[in-house]
PDB file of C-alpha atoms and ligand atoms in Angstrom:
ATOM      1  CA  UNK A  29      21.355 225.467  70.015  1.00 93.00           C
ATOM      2  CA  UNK A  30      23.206 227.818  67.408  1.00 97.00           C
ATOM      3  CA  UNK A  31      21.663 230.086  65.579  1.00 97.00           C
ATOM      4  CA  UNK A  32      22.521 232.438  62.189  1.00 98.00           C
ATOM      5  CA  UNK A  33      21.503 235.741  62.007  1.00 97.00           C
ATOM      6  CA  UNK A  34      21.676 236.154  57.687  1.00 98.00           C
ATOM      7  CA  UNK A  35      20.577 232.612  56.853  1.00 98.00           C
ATOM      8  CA  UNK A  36      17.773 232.795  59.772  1.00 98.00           C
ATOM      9  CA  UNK A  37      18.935 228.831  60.735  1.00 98.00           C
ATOM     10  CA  UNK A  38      19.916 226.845  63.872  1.00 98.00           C
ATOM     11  CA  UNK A  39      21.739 224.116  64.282  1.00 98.00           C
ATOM     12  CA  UNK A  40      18.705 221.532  65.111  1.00 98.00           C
ATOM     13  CA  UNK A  41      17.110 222.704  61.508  1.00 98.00           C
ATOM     14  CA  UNK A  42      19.571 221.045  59.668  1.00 98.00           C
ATOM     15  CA  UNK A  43      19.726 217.582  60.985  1.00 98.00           C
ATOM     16  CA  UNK A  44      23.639 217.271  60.982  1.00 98.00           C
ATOM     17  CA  UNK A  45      23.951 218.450  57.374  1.00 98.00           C
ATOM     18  CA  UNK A  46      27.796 218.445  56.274  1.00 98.00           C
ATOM     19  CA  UNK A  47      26.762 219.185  52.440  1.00 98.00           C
ATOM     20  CA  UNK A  48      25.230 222.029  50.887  1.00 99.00           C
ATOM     21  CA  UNK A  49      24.763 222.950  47.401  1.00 99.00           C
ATOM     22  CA  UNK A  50      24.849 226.676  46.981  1.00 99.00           C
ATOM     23  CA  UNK A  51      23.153 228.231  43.899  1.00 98.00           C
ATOM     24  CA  UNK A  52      22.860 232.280  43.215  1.00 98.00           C
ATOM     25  CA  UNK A  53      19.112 232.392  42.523  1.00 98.00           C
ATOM     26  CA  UNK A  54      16.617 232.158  45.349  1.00 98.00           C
ATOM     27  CA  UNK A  55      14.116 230.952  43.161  1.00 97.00           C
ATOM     28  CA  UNK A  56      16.704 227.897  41.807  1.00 98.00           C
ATOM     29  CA  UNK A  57      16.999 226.557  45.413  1.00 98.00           C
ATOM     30  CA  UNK A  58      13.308 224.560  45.615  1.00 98.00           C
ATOM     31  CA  UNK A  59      13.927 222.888  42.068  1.00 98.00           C
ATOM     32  CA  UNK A  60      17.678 221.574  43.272  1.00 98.00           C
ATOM     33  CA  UNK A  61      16.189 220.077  46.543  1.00 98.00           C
ATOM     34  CA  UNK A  62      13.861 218.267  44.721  1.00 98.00           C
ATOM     35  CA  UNK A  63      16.045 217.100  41.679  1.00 98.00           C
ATOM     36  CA  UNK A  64      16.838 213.111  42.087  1.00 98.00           C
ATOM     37  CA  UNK A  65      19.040 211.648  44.086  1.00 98.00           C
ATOM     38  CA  UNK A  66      17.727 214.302  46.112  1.00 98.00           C
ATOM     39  CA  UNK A  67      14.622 213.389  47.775  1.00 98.00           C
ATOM     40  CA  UNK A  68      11.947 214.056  50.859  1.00 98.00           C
ATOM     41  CA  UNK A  69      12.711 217.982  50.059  1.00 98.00           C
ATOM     42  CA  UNK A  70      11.496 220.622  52.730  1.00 98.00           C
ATOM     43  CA  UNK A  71      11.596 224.351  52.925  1.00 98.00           C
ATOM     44  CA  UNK A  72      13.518 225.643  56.234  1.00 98.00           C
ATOM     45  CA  UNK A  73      13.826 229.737  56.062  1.00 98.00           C
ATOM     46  CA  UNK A  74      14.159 232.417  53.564  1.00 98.00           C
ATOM     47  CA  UNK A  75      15.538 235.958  54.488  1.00 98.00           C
ATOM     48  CA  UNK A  76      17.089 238.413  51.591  1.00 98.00           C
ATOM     49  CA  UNK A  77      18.897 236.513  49.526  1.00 98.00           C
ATOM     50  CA  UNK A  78      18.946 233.477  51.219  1.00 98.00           C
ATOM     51  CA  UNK A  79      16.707 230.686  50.714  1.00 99.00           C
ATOM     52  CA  UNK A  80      17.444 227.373  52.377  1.00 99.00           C
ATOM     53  CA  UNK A  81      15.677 223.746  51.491  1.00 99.00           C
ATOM     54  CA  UNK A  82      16.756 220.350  53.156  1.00 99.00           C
ATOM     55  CA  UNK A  83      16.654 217.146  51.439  1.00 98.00           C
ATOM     56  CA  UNK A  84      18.107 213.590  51.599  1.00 98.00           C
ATOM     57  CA  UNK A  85      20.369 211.464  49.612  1.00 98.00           C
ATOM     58  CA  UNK A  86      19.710 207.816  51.378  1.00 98.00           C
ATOM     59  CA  UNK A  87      20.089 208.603  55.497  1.00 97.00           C
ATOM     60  CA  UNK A  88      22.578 211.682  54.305  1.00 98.00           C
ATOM     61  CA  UNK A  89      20.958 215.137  54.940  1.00 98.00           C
ATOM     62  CA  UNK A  90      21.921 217.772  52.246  1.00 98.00           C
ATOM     63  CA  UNK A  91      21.513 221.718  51.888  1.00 98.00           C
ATOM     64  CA  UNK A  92      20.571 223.634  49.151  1.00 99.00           C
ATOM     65  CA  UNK A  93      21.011 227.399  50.275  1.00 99.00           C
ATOM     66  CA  UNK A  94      21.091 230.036  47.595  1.00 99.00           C
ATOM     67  CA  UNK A  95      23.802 232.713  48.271  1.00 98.00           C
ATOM     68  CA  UNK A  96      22.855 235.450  46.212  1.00 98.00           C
ATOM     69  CA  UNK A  97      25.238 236.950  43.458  1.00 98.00           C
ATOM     70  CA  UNK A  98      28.635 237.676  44.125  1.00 98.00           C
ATOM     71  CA  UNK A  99      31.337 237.198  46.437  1.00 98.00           C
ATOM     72  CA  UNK A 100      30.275 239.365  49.246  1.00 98.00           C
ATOM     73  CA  UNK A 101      26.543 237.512  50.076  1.00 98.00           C
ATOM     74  CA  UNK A 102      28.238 234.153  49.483  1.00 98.00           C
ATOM     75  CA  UNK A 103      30.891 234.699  52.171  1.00 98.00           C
ATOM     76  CA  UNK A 104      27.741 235.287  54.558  1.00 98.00           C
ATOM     77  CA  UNK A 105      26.372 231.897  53.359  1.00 99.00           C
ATOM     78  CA  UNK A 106      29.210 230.041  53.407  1.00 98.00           C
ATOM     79  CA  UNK A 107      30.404 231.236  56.938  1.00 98.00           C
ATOM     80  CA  UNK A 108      27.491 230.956  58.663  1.00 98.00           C
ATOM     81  CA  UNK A 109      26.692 227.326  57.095  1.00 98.00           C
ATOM     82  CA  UNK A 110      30.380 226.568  58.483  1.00 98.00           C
ATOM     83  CA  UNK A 111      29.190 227.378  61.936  1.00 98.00           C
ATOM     84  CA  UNK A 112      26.164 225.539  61.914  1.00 98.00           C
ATOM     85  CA  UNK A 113      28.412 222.473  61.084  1.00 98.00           C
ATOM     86  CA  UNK A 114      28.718 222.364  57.157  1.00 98.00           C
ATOM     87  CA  UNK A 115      31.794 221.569  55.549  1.00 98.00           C
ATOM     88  CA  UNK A 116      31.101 220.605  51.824  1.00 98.00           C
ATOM     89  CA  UNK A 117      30.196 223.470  49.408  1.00 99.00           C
ATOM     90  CA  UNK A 118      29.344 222.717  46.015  1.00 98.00           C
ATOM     91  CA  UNK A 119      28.374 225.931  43.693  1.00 98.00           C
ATOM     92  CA  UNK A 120      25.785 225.425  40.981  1.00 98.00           C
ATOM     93  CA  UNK A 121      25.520 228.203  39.099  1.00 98.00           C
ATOM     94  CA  UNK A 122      25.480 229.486  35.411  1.00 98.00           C
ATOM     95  CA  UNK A 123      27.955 231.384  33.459  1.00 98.00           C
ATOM     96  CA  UNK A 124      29.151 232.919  30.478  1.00 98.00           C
ATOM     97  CA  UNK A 125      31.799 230.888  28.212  1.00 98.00           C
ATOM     98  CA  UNK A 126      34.397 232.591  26.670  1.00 98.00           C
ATOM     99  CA  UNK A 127      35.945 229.478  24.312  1.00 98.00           C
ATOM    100  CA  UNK A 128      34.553 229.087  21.533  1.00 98.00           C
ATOM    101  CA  UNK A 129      34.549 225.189  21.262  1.00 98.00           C
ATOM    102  CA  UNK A 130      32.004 225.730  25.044  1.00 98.00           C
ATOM    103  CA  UNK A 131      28.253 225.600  23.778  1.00 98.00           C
ATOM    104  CA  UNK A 132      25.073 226.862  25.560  1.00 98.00           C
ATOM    105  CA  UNK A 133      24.278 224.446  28.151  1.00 98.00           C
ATOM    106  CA  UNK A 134      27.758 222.737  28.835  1.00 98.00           C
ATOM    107  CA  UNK A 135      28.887 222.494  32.236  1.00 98.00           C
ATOM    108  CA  UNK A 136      32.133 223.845  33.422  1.00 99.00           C
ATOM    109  CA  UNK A 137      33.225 222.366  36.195  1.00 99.00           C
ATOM    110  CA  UNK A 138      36.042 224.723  37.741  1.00 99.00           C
ATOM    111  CA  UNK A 139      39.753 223.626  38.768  1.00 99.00           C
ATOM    112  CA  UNK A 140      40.913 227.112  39.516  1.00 99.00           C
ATOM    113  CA  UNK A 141      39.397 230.724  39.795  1.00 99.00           C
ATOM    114  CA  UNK A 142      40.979 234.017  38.404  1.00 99.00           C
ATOM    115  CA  UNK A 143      40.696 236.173  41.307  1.00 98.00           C
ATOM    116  CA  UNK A 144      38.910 239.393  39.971  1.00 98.00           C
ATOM    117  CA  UNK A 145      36.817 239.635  43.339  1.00 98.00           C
ATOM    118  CA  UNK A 146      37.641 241.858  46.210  1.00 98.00           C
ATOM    119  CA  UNK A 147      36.120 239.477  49.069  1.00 98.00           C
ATOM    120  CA  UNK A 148      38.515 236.275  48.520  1.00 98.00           C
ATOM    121  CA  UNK A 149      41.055 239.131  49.600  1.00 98.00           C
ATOM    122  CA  UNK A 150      39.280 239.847  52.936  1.00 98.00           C
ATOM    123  CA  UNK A 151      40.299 235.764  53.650  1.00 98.00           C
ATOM    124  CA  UNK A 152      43.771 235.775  52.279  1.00 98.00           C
ATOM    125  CA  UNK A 153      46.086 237.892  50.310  1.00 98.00           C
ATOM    126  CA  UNK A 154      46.160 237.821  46.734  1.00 98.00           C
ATOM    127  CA  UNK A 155      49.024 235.447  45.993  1.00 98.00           C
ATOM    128  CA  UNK A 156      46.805 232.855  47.863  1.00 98.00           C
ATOM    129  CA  UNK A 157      45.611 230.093  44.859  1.00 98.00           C
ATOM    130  CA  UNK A 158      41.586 229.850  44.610  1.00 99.00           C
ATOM    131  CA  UNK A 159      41.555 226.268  43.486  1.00 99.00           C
ATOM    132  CA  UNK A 160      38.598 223.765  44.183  1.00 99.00           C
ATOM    133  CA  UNK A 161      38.954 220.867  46.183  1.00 98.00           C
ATOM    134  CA  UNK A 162      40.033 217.773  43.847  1.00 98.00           C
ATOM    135  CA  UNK A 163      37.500 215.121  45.316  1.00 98.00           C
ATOM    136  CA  UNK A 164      34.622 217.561  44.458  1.00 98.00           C
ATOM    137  CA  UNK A 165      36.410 218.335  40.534  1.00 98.00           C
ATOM    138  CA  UNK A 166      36.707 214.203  40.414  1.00 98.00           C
ATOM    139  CA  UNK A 167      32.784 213.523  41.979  1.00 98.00           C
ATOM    140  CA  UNK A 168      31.599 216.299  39.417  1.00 99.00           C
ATOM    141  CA  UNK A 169      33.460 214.830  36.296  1.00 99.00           C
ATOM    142  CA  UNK A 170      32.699 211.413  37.070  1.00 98.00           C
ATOM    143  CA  UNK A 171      28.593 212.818  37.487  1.00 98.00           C
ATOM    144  CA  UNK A 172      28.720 214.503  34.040  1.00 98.00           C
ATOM    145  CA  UNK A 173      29.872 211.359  32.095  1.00 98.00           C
ATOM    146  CA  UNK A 174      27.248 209.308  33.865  1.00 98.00           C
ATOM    147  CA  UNK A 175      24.944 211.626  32.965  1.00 98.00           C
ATOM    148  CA  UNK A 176      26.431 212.153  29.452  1.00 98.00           C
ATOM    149  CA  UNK A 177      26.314 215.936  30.057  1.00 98.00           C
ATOM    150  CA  UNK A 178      28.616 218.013  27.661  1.00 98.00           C
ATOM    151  CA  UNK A 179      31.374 219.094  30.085  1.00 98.00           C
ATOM    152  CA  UNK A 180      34.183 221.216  30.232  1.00 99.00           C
ATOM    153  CA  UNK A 181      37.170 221.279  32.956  1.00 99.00           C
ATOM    154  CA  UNK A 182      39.460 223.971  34.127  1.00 99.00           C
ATOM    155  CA  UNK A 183      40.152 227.304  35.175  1.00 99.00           C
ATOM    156  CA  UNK A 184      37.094 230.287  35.748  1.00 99.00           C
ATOM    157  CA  UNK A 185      37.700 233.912  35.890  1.00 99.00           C
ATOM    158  CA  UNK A 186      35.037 235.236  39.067  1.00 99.00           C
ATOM    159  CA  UNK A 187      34.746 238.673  38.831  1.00 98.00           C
ATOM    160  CA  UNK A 188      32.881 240.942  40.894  1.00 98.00           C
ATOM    161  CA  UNK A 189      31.067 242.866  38.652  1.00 98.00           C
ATOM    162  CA  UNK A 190      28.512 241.345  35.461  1.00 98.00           C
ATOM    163  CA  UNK A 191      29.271 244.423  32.839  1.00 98.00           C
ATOM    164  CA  UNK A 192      32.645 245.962  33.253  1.00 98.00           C
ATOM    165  CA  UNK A 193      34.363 242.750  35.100  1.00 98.00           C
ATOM    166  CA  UNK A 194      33.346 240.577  32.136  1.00 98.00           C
ATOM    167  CA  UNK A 195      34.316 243.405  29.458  1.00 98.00           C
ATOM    168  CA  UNK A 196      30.442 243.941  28.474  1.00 98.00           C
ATOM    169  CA  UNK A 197      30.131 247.270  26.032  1.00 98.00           C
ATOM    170  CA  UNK A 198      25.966 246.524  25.539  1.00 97.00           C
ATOM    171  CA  UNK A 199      25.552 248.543  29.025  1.00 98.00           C
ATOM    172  CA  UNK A 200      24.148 252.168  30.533  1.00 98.00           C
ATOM    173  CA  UNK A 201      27.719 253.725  29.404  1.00 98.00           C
ATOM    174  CA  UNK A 202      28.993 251.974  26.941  1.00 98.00           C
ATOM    175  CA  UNK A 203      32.368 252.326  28.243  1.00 98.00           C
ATOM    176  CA  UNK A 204      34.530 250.021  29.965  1.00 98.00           C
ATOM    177  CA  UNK A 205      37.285 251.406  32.093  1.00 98.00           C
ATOM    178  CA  UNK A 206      40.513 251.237  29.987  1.00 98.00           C
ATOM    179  CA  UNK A 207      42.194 247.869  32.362  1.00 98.00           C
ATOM    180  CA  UNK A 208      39.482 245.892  31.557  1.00 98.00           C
ATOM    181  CA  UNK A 209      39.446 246.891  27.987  1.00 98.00           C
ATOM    182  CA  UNK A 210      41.071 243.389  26.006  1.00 98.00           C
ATOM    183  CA  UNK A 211      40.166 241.488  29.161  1.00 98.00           C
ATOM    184  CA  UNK A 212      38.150 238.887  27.973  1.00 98.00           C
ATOM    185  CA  UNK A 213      40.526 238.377  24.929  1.00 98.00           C
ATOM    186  CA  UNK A 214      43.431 238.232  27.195  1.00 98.00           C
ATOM    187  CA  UNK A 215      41.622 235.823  29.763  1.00 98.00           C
ATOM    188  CA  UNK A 216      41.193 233.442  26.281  1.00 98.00           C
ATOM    189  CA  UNK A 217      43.985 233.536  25.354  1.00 98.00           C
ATOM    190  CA  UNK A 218      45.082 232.221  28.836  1.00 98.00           C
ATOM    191  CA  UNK A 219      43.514 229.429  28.342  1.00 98.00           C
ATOM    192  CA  UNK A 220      40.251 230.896  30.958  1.00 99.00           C
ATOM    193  CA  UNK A 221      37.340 229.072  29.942  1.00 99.00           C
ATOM    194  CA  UNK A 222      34.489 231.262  31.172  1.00 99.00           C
ATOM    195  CA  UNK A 223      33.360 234.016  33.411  1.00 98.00           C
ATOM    196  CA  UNK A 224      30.642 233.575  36.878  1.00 98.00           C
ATOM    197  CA  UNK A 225      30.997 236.038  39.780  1.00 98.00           C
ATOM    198  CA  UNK A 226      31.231 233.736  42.850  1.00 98.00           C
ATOM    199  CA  UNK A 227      33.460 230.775  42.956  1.00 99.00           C
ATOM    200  CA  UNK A 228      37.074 232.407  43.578  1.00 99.00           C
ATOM    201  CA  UNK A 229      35.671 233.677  46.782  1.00 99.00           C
ATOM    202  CA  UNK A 230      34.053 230.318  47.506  1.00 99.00           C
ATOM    203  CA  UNK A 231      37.565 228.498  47.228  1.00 99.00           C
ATOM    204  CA  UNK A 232      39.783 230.939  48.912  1.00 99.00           C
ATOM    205  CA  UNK A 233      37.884 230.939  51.597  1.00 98.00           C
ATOM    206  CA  UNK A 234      37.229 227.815  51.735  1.00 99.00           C
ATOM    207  CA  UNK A 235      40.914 226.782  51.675  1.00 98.00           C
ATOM    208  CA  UNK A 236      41.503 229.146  53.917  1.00 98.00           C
ATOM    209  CA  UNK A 237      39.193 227.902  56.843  1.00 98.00           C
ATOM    210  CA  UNK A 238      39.722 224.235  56.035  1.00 98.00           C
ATOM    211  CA  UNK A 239      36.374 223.706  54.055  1.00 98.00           C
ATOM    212  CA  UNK A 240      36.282 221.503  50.670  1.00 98.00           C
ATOM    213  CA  UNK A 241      34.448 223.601  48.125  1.00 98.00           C
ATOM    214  CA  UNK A 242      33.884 222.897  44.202  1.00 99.00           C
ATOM    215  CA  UNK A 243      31.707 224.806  41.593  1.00 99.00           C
ATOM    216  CA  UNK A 244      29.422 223.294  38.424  1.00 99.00           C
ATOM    217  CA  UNK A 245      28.209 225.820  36.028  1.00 98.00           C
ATOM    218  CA  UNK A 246      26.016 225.522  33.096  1.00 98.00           C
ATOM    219  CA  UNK A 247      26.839 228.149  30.519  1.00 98.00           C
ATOM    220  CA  UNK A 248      23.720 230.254  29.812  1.00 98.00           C
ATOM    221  CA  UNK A 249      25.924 233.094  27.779  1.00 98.00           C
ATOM    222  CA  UNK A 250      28.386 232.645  24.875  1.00 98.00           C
ATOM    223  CA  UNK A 251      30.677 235.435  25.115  1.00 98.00           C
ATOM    224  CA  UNK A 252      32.464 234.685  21.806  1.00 97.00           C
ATOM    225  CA  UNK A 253      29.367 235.067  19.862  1.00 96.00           C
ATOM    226  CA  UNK A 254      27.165 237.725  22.340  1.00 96.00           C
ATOM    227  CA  UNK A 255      26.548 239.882  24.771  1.00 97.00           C
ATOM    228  CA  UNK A 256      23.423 238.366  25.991  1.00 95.00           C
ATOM    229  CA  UNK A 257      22.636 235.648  28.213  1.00 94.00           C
ATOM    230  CA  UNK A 258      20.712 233.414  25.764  1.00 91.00           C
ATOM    231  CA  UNK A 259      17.431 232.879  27.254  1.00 93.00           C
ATOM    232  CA  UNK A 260      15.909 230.171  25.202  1.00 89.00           C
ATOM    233  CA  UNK A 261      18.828 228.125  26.353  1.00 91.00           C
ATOM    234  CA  UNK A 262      18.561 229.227  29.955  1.00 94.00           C
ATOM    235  CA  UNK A 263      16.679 226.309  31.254  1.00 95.00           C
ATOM    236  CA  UNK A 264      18.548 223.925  29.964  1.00 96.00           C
ATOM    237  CA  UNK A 265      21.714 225.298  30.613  1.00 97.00           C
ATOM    238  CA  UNK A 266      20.537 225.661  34.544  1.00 97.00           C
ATOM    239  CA  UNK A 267      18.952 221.795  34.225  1.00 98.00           C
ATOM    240  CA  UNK A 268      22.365 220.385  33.092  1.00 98.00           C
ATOM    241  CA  UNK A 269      24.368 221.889  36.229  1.00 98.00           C
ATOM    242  CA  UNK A 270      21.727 220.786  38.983  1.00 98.00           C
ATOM    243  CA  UNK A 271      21.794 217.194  37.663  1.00 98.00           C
ATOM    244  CA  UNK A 272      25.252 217.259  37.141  1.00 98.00           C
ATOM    245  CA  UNK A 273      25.701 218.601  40.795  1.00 98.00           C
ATOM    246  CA  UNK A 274      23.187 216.416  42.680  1.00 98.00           C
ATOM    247  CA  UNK A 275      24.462 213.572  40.949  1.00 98.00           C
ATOM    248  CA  UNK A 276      28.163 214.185  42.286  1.00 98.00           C
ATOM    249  CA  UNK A 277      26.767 214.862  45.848  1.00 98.00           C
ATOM    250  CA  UNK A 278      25.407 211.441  45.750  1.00 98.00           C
ATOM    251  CA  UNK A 279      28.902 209.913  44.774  1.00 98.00           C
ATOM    252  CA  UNK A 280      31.008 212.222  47.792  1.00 98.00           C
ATOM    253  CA  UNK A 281      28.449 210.391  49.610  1.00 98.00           C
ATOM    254  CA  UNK A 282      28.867 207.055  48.091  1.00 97.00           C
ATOM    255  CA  UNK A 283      33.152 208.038  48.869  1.00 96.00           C
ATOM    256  CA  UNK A 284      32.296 208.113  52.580  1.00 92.00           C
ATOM    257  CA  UNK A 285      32.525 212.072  52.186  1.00 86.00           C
ATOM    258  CA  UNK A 286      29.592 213.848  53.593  1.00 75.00           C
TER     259      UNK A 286
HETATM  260  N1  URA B 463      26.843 234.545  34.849  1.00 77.09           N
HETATM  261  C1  URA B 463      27.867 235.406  34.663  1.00 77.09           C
HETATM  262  O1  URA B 463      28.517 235.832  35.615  1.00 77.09           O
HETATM  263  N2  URA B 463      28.166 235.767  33.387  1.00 77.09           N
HETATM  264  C2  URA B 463      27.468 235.348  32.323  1.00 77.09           C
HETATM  265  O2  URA B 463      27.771 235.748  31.206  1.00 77.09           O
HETATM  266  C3  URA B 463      26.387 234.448  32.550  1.00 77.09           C
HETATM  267  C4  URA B 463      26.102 234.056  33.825  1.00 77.09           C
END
């Protein structure tokens, strides 16, 4: 039997799983592993920041483990999930949108990642690509437009930091340090189409280590307009990328991936 010392899992708990969906919020983890296709949920361990459920999709087994927020805690997840035999990694997150034509509760389903985290560096050096795998961006596309989910596709900048990373001024200081001053601008101009804080280490590493690994997002902030995550919208935006992400588990599945 193999056993994980962060996650607090073995190898028997998780009946063969090769999938696992991988939200930030502990608290997000029961809802995914009950949302449909998803069914026969059950809770296996919780320690820190990591919560894991099991559920089913037909005869499939599928994980939903939260990994915290950030790069650093979702390395831990994602590494120890690869040695109890898991080699699909789908985030499902939210995020903050920095086109303007991106409304509260899209999805952005990422192609690429902007590498403004320090742990994808602690997998490969910096000239390394963070791109998602391409059956994941296809099963997550072809999900949304089943679901008829607004949906967005392309590149994500992850940084490691919420405030200064994502050129917030509404903070403790007030100040953002002088390279990240015209950040977001620049990253719009580029053609970036929103900010989250996880997935560049998710597909770095992932590449790296010879894992598949894709990331849904629904956008819960609209940077072009505000500061603030928009909390009326929250739900919804959270609703859209768990559907959107079961959904496209269900057709890796159907693909004979999984
Ligand atoms: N998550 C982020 O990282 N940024 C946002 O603006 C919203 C969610």
């Amino acid at each position: 039997m193999k056993s994980v010392y962060h996650l607090h899992l073995t190898d028997e708990q998780i009946e063969g799983a090769k999938i696992a969906l991988l939200p930030g919020d502990p608290a997000r983890v029961e809802k995914i592993a009950r949302t449909a296709p998803l069914e026969r949920p059950r809770f296996l361990a919780s320690k820190r920041e990591y919560t894991t459920w099991l559920s089913y999709i037909g005869q499939t087994p599928v994980l939903t483990t939260s990994t915290g927020i950030g790069g650093p805690s979702t390395a831990i997840a994602v590494e120890e999930l690869a040695q109890l035999g898991v080699r699909i990694f789908m985030r499902v997150g939210t995020t903050g949108a920095i086109q303007p034509a991106i409304n509260l509760g899209d999805v952005v389903i990422t192609t690429g990642a902007v590498r403004l985290d320090g742990a994808s560096t602690h997998y490969a050096p910096i000239e390394y690509p963070a791109v998602a795998d391409y059956e994941i961006v296809r099963a997550l596309i072809q999900a949304a437009r089943k679901l008829q989910i607004p949906y967005h596709v392309g590149i994500t900048c992850s940084s490691d930091t919420f405030y200064p990373g994502q050129e917030r001024y509404d903070t403790f200081s007030g100040y953002v340090p002088r390279h990240l001053q015209g950040s977001l601008e620049e990253w719009r101009r580029l053609n970036v189409l929103n900010y989250e804080m996880e997935a560049a280490t998710l597909f770095v590493m992932c590449n790296a280590l010879g894992l598949r690994a894709g990331c849904v997002a629904g956008v819960a902030a609209q940077r072009t307009r505000s500061e603030s995550v928009a909390l009326d919208q929250l739900q919804m935006s959270e609703e859209n990328a768990i559907r959107v992400a079961a959904k496209a588990v269900e057709i890796l599945i159907q693909s004979g991936l999984g």
